[in-house]
PDB file of C-alpha atoms and ligand atoms in Angstrom:
ATOM      1  CA  MET A  64     111.514  81.692  85.080  1.00 98.00           C
ATOM      2  CA  LYS A  65     109.245  81.222  82.262  1.00 98.00           C
ATOM      3  CA  ILE A  66     107.522  85.038  82.067  1.00 98.00           C
ATOM      4  CA  ALA A  67     104.694  84.931  79.106  1.00 98.00           C
ATOM      5  CA  ILE A  68     103.870  88.712  78.163  1.00 99.00           C
ATOM      6  CA  ALA A  69     101.523  90.065  75.097  1.00 98.00           C
ATOM      7  CA  ALA A  70     100.358  93.914  74.268  1.00 98.00           C
ATOM      8  CA  ASP A  71      97.440  95.478  72.442  1.00 98.00           C
ATOM      9  CA  HIS A  72      98.038  98.219  70.117  1.00 98.00           C
ATOM     10  CA  GLY A  73      98.359 100.447  73.134  1.00 97.00           C
ATOM     11  CA  GLY A  74     100.904  98.835  74.622  1.00 98.00           C
ATOM     12  CA  PHE A  75     102.962  96.678  71.998  1.00 97.00           C
ATOM     13  CA  GLU A  76     105.779  99.491  71.680  1.00 97.00           C
ATOM     14  CA  LEU A  77     106.384  99.057  75.681  1.00 98.00           C
ATOM     15  CA  LYS A  78     105.734  94.999  74.813  1.00 98.00           C
ATOM     16  CA  ASP A  79     108.458  95.061  72.621  1.00 97.00           C
ATOM     17  CA  SER A  80     110.994  96.913  74.758  1.00 96.00           C
ATOM     18  CA  MET A  81     110.215  94.881  77.631  1.00 98.00           C
ATOM     19  CA  VAL A  82     110.828  92.049  76.088  1.00 98.00           C
ATOM     20  CA  GLU A  83     114.129  92.536  75.871  1.00 96.00           C
ATOM     21  CA  TYR A  84     114.899  93.113  79.175  1.00 98.00           C
ATOM     22  CA  ILE A  85     113.286  90.471  80.936  1.00 98.00           C
ATOM     23  CA  LYS A  86     115.590  88.316  78.908  1.00 98.00           C
ATOM     24  CA  SER A  87     118.616  90.565  79.750  1.00 98.00           C
ATOM     25  CA  LEU A  88     117.322  89.876  83.553  1.00 98.00           C
ATOM     26  CA  GLY A  89     117.354  86.365  82.828  1.00 98.00           C
ATOM     27  CA  ASN A  90     114.432  85.049  82.459  1.00 98.00           C
ATOM     28  CA  GLU A  91     112.642  83.173  79.325  1.00 98.00           C
ATOM     29  CA  VAL A  92     110.171  84.932  77.418  1.00 98.00           C
ATOM     30  CA  VAL A  93     106.743  83.810  75.190  1.00 98.00           C
ATOM     31  CA  ASP A  94     105.634  86.434  73.017  1.00 98.00           C
ATOM     32  CA  LEU A  95     101.941  86.180  72.588  1.00 98.00           C
ATOM     33  CA  GLY A  96     102.070  89.362  70.678  1.00 96.00           C
ATOM     34  CA  THR A  97     100.329  92.070  69.236  1.00 98.00           C
ATOM     35  CA  ASN A  98     102.900  93.601  67.425  1.00 96.00           C
ATOM     36  CA  SER A  99     101.482  96.048  64.927  1.00 95.00           C
ATOM     37  CA  ALA A 100      99.987  99.030  65.802  1.00 95.00           C
ATOM     38  CA  ASP A 101      97.057  97.704  64.239  1.00 98.00           C
ATOM     39  CA  SER A 102      93.738  97.754  66.498  1.00 98.00           C
ATOM     40  CA  VAL A 103      92.926  94.972  68.568  1.00 98.00           C
ATOM     41  CA  ASP A 104      91.038  93.585  72.088  1.00 98.00           C
ATOM     42  CA  TYR A 105      92.778  93.220  74.831  1.00 98.00           C
ATOM     43  CA  PRO A 106      90.664  90.694  76.303  1.00 98.00           C
ATOM     44  CA  ASP A 107      92.164  88.066  73.888  1.00 98.00           C
ATOM     45  CA  TYR A 108      95.527  88.992  74.570  1.00 98.00           C
ATOM     46  CA  ALA A 109      94.529  88.941  78.325  1.00 99.00           C
ATOM     47  CA  LYS A 110      93.403  85.423  77.844  1.00 98.00           C
ATOM     48  CA  LYS A 111      96.540  84.046  75.759  1.00 98.00           C
ATOM     49  CA  VAL A 112      98.295  84.889  79.100  1.00 98.00           C
ATOM     50  CA  CYS A 113      96.135  83.801  81.409  1.00 98.00           C
ATOM     51  CA  GLU A 114      95.688  80.308  79.468  1.00 98.00           C
ATOM     52  CA  GLU A 115      99.343  80.168  79.264  1.00 98.00           C
ATOM     53  CA  ILE A 116      99.592  80.992  83.228  1.00 98.00           C
ATOM     54  CA  GLN A 117      96.420  78.322  83.840  1.00 98.00           C
ATOM     55  CA  GLN A 118      98.205  75.484  81.902  1.00 98.00           C
ATOM     56  CA  GLU A 119     101.244  76.043  83.906  1.00 98.00           C
ATOM     57  CA  ASN A 120     103.427  76.702  80.775  1.00 98.00           C
ATOM     58  CA  SER A 121     104.576  79.913  81.921  1.00 98.00           C
ATOM     59  CA  ASP A 122     105.313  80.900  86.042  1.00 98.00           C
ATOM     60  CA  LEU A 123     104.353  84.650  85.800  1.00 98.00           C
ATOM     61  CA  GLY A 124     102.474  86.967  83.248  1.00 98.00           C
ATOM     62  CA  ILE A 125     102.492  90.837  82.035  1.00 99.00           C
ATOM     63  CA  LEU A 126      99.732  92.496  80.213  1.00 99.00           C
ATOM     64  CA  ILE A 127      99.987  95.706  78.784  1.00 98.00           C
ATOM     65  CA  CYS A 128      97.408  98.125  77.231  1.00 98.00           C
ATOM     66  CA  GLY A 129      96.789 101.718  76.959  1.00 98.00           C
ATOM     67  CA  THR A 130      96.078 102.067  80.856  1.00 98.00           C
ATOM     68  CA  GLY A 131      96.375  98.605  82.389  1.00 98.00           C
ATOM     69  CA  ILE A 132      92.828  98.842  83.145  1.00 98.00           C
ATOM     70  CA  GLY A 133      91.575  96.280  80.216  1.00 98.00           C
ATOM     71  CA  MET A 134      93.630  93.598  80.989  1.00 98.00           C
ATOM     72  CA  SER A 135      93.769  93.279  84.814  1.00 98.00           C
ATOM     73  CA  LEU A 136      89.592  93.490  84.325  1.00 98.00           C
ATOM     74  CA  ALA A 137      89.537  90.727  81.355  1.00 98.00           C
ATOM     75  CA  ALA A 138      92.795  88.985  83.249  1.00 98.00           C
ATOM     76  CA  ASN A 139      90.648  88.612  86.486  1.00 98.00           C
ATOM     77  CA  LYS A 140      87.695  86.656  84.737  1.00 97.00           C
ATOM     78  CA  PHE A 141      90.474  84.075  84.678  1.00 98.00           C
ATOM     79  CA  GLU A 142      89.931  81.362  87.093  1.00 97.00           C
ATOM     80  CA  GLY A 143      93.412  80.894  89.805  1.00 98.00           C
ATOM     81  CA  ILE A 144      94.143  84.138  87.886  1.00 98.00           C
ATOM     82  CA  ARG A 145      95.425  86.836  90.628  1.00 98.00           C
ATOM     83  CA  ALA A 146      95.658  90.193  88.027  1.00 98.00           C
ATOM     84  CA  ALA A 147      97.336  93.446  89.755  1.00 99.00           C
ATOM     85  CA  CYS A 148      97.271  96.899  87.471  1.00 98.00           C
ATOM     86  CA  VAL A 149     100.355  98.598  88.491  1.00 98.00           C
ATOM     87  CA  SER A 150     101.522 102.045  88.451  1.00 98.00           C
ATOM     88  CA  ASP A 151     104.713 102.051  91.009  1.00 98.00           C
ATOM     89  CA  VAL A 152     107.731 100.085  92.307  1.00 98.00           C
ATOM     90  CA  TYR A 153     105.739  99.882  95.557  1.00 98.00           C
ATOM     91  CA  SER A 154     102.441  98.177  94.115  1.00 98.00           C
ATOM     92  CA  ALA A 155     104.704  96.074  92.086  1.00 98.00           C
ATOM     93  CA  LYS A 156     106.427  94.986  95.418  1.00 98.00           C
ATOM     94  CA  MET A 157     103.433  94.034  97.592  1.00 98.00           C
ATOM     95  CA  SER A 158     101.112  92.619  94.560  1.00 98.00           C
ATOM     96  CA  ARG A 159     103.764  89.600  95.385  1.00 98.00           C
ATOM     97  CA  ASN A 160     104.416  89.622  98.638  1.00 98.00           C
ATOM     98  CA  HIS A 161     101.287  89.915 100.058  1.00 98.00           C
ATOM     99  CA  ASN A 162      98.387  88.873  96.891  1.00 98.00           C
ATOM    100  CA  ASN A 163     100.542  86.685  95.591  1.00 98.00           C
ATOM    101  CA  ALA A 164      99.451  88.377  92.136  1.00 98.00           C
ATOM    102  CA  ASN A 165     100.411  85.762  89.138  1.00 98.00           C
ATOM    103  CA  VAL A 166      99.467  88.654  86.425  1.00 99.00           C
ATOM    104  CA  LEU A 167     100.730  92.369  86.850  1.00 99.00           C
ATOM    105  CA  CYS A 168      99.149  94.830  84.496  1.00 99.00           C
ATOM    106  CA  ILE A 169     100.950  97.997  83.164  1.00 98.00           C
ATOM    107  CA  GLY A 170      99.550 101.000  80.941  1.00 98.00           C
ATOM    108  CA  ALA A 171     101.924 101.788  78.653  1.00 98.00           C
ATOM    109  CA  ARG A 172     100.049 105.581  78.349  1.00 98.00           C
ATOM    110  CA  VAL A 173     100.747 106.033  81.851  1.00 98.00           C
ATOM    111  CA  ILE A 174     104.320 105.120  82.721  1.00 98.00           C
ATOM    112  CA  GLY A 175     107.813 105.208  80.476  1.00 97.00           C
ATOM    113  CA  ASP A 176     109.634 102.447  79.677  1.00 97.00           C
ATOM    114  CA  GLU A 177     112.308 103.270  82.869  1.00 98.00           C
ATOM    115  CA  VAL A 178     109.471 102.917  85.363  1.00 98.00           C
ATOM    116  CA  ALA A 179     107.890 100.138  83.631  1.00 98.00           C
ATOM    117  CA  LYS A 180     111.438  98.450  84.079  1.00 98.00           C
ATOM    118  CA  LEU A 181     111.616  98.653  87.581  1.00 98.00           C
ATOM    119  CA  ILE A 182     108.356  97.244  88.119  1.00 99.00           C
ATOM    120  CA  ILE A 183     108.576  94.071  86.074  1.00 98.00           C
ATOM    121  CA  LYS A 184     111.856  93.866  87.940  1.00 98.00           C
ATOM    122  CA  THR A 185     110.509  94.349  90.645  1.00 98.00           C
ATOM    123  CA  PHE A 186     107.579  92.185  90.550  1.00 98.00           C
ATOM    124  CA  LEU A 187     110.044  89.021  88.940  1.00 98.00           C
ATOM    125  CA  GLU A 188     112.327  89.515  91.786  1.00 98.00           C
ATOM    126  CA  ASN A 189     108.991  89.590  94.908  1.00 98.00           C
ATOM    127  CA  GLU A 190     107.860  86.696  95.944  1.00 98.00           C
ATOM    128  CA  PHE A 191     105.078  85.546  98.336  1.00 98.00           C
ATOM    129  CA  GLU A 192     105.131  85.717 102.155  1.00 98.00           C
ATOM    130  CA  ALA A 193     102.105  83.781 102.435  1.00 97.00           C
ATOM    131  CA  GLY A 194     101.916  83.882 106.812  1.00 96.00           C
ATOM    132  CA  ARG A 195      98.351  85.743 107.541  1.00 96.00           C
ATOM    133  CA  HIS A 196      98.468  86.547 103.725  1.00 98.00           C
ATOM    134  CA  GLN A 197      97.700  83.338 102.901  1.00 98.00           C
ATOM    135  CA  ARG A 198      94.486  83.191 104.503  1.00 98.00           C
ATOM    136  CA  ARG A 199      93.584  86.395 102.567  1.00 98.00           C
ATOM    137  CA  VAL A 200      94.451  85.134  99.496  1.00 98.00           C
ATOM    138  CA  ASP A 201      92.052  81.926 100.447  1.00 98.00           C
ATOM    139  CA  LYS A 202      89.770  83.962 101.074  1.00 98.00           C
ATOM    140  CA  ILE A 203      90.073  85.712  97.259  1.00 97.00           C
ATOM    141  CA  MET A 204      90.120  82.201  95.673  1.00 97.00           C
ATOM    142  CA  ALA A 205      87.181  81.044  97.546  1.00 97.00           C
ATOM    143  CA  ILE A 206      85.013  84.020  96.213  1.00 96.00           C
ATOM    144  CA  GLU A 207      85.929  83.278  92.619  1.00 95.00           C
ATOM    145  CA  LYS A 208      84.734  79.008  93.790  1.00 94.00           C
ATOM    146  CA  GLU A 209      81.701  80.505  95.221  1.00 95.00           C
ATOM    147  CA  ASN A 210      80.794  82.433  92.193  1.00 93.00           C
ATOM    148  CA  LYS A 211      81.531  79.879  89.605  1.00 89.00           C
ATOM    149  CA  GLY A 212      78.774  78.757  87.157  1.00 83.00           C
ATOM    150  CA  LEU A 213      76.508  82.207  88.780  1.00 82.00           C
TER     151      LEU A 213
HETATM  152  C1  LIG B1422      92.935 101.260  73.777  1.00 69.06           C
HETATM  153  O1  LIG B1422      92.488 102.135  73.311  1.00 69.06           O
HETATM  154  C2  LIG B1422      92.629 101.106  75.024  1.00 69.06           C
HETATM  155  O2  LIG B1422      91.236 101.160  75.168  1.00 69.06           O
HETATM  156  C3  LIG B1422      93.736 100.096  75.547  1.00 69.06           C
HETATM  157  O3  LIG B1422      94.526  99.959  75.057  1.00 69.06           O
HETATM  158  C4  LIG B1422      93.222 100.005  77.364  1.00 69.06           C
HETATM  159  O4  LIG B1422      94.421 101.330  77.610  1.00 69.06           O
HETATM  160  C5  LIG B1422      91.860  99.571  77.603  1.00 69.06           C
HETATM  161  O5  LIG B1422      91.901  99.375  79.049  1.00 69.06           O
END
């Protein structure tokens, strides 16, 4: 798979080590920054990854900030993006199986490297189960359409 990843200054160190890990799992990685501890605004980096997914250049996205919360709030404003802020492996699995999340958001100040690896591996290796979950995800996307332009 092709994975787009970005972080703000709160997440760039974790992002850098996850890039190598994601590659080691056999994926291609598009690293969209940031690449230093200089302060940046997380919505700018959420935008880079979400546009990559919207344009179908990448299959899934990963966003890292201090908590994962700001990145998920920003990412969920983009049409077609279902971003899940995740701190545990079970939620990582369910975000794919049940919610068809296409962007994973994690907090570098919340979880350590090893938990981040497990979460990312789980997110990348699980698929949407569709079935009864399809109807629910369709309803989420219908809400997005109904509120477009409001
Ligand atoms: C930056 O200090 C911090 O606010 C950001 O990384 C993130 O945690 C926001 O949700």
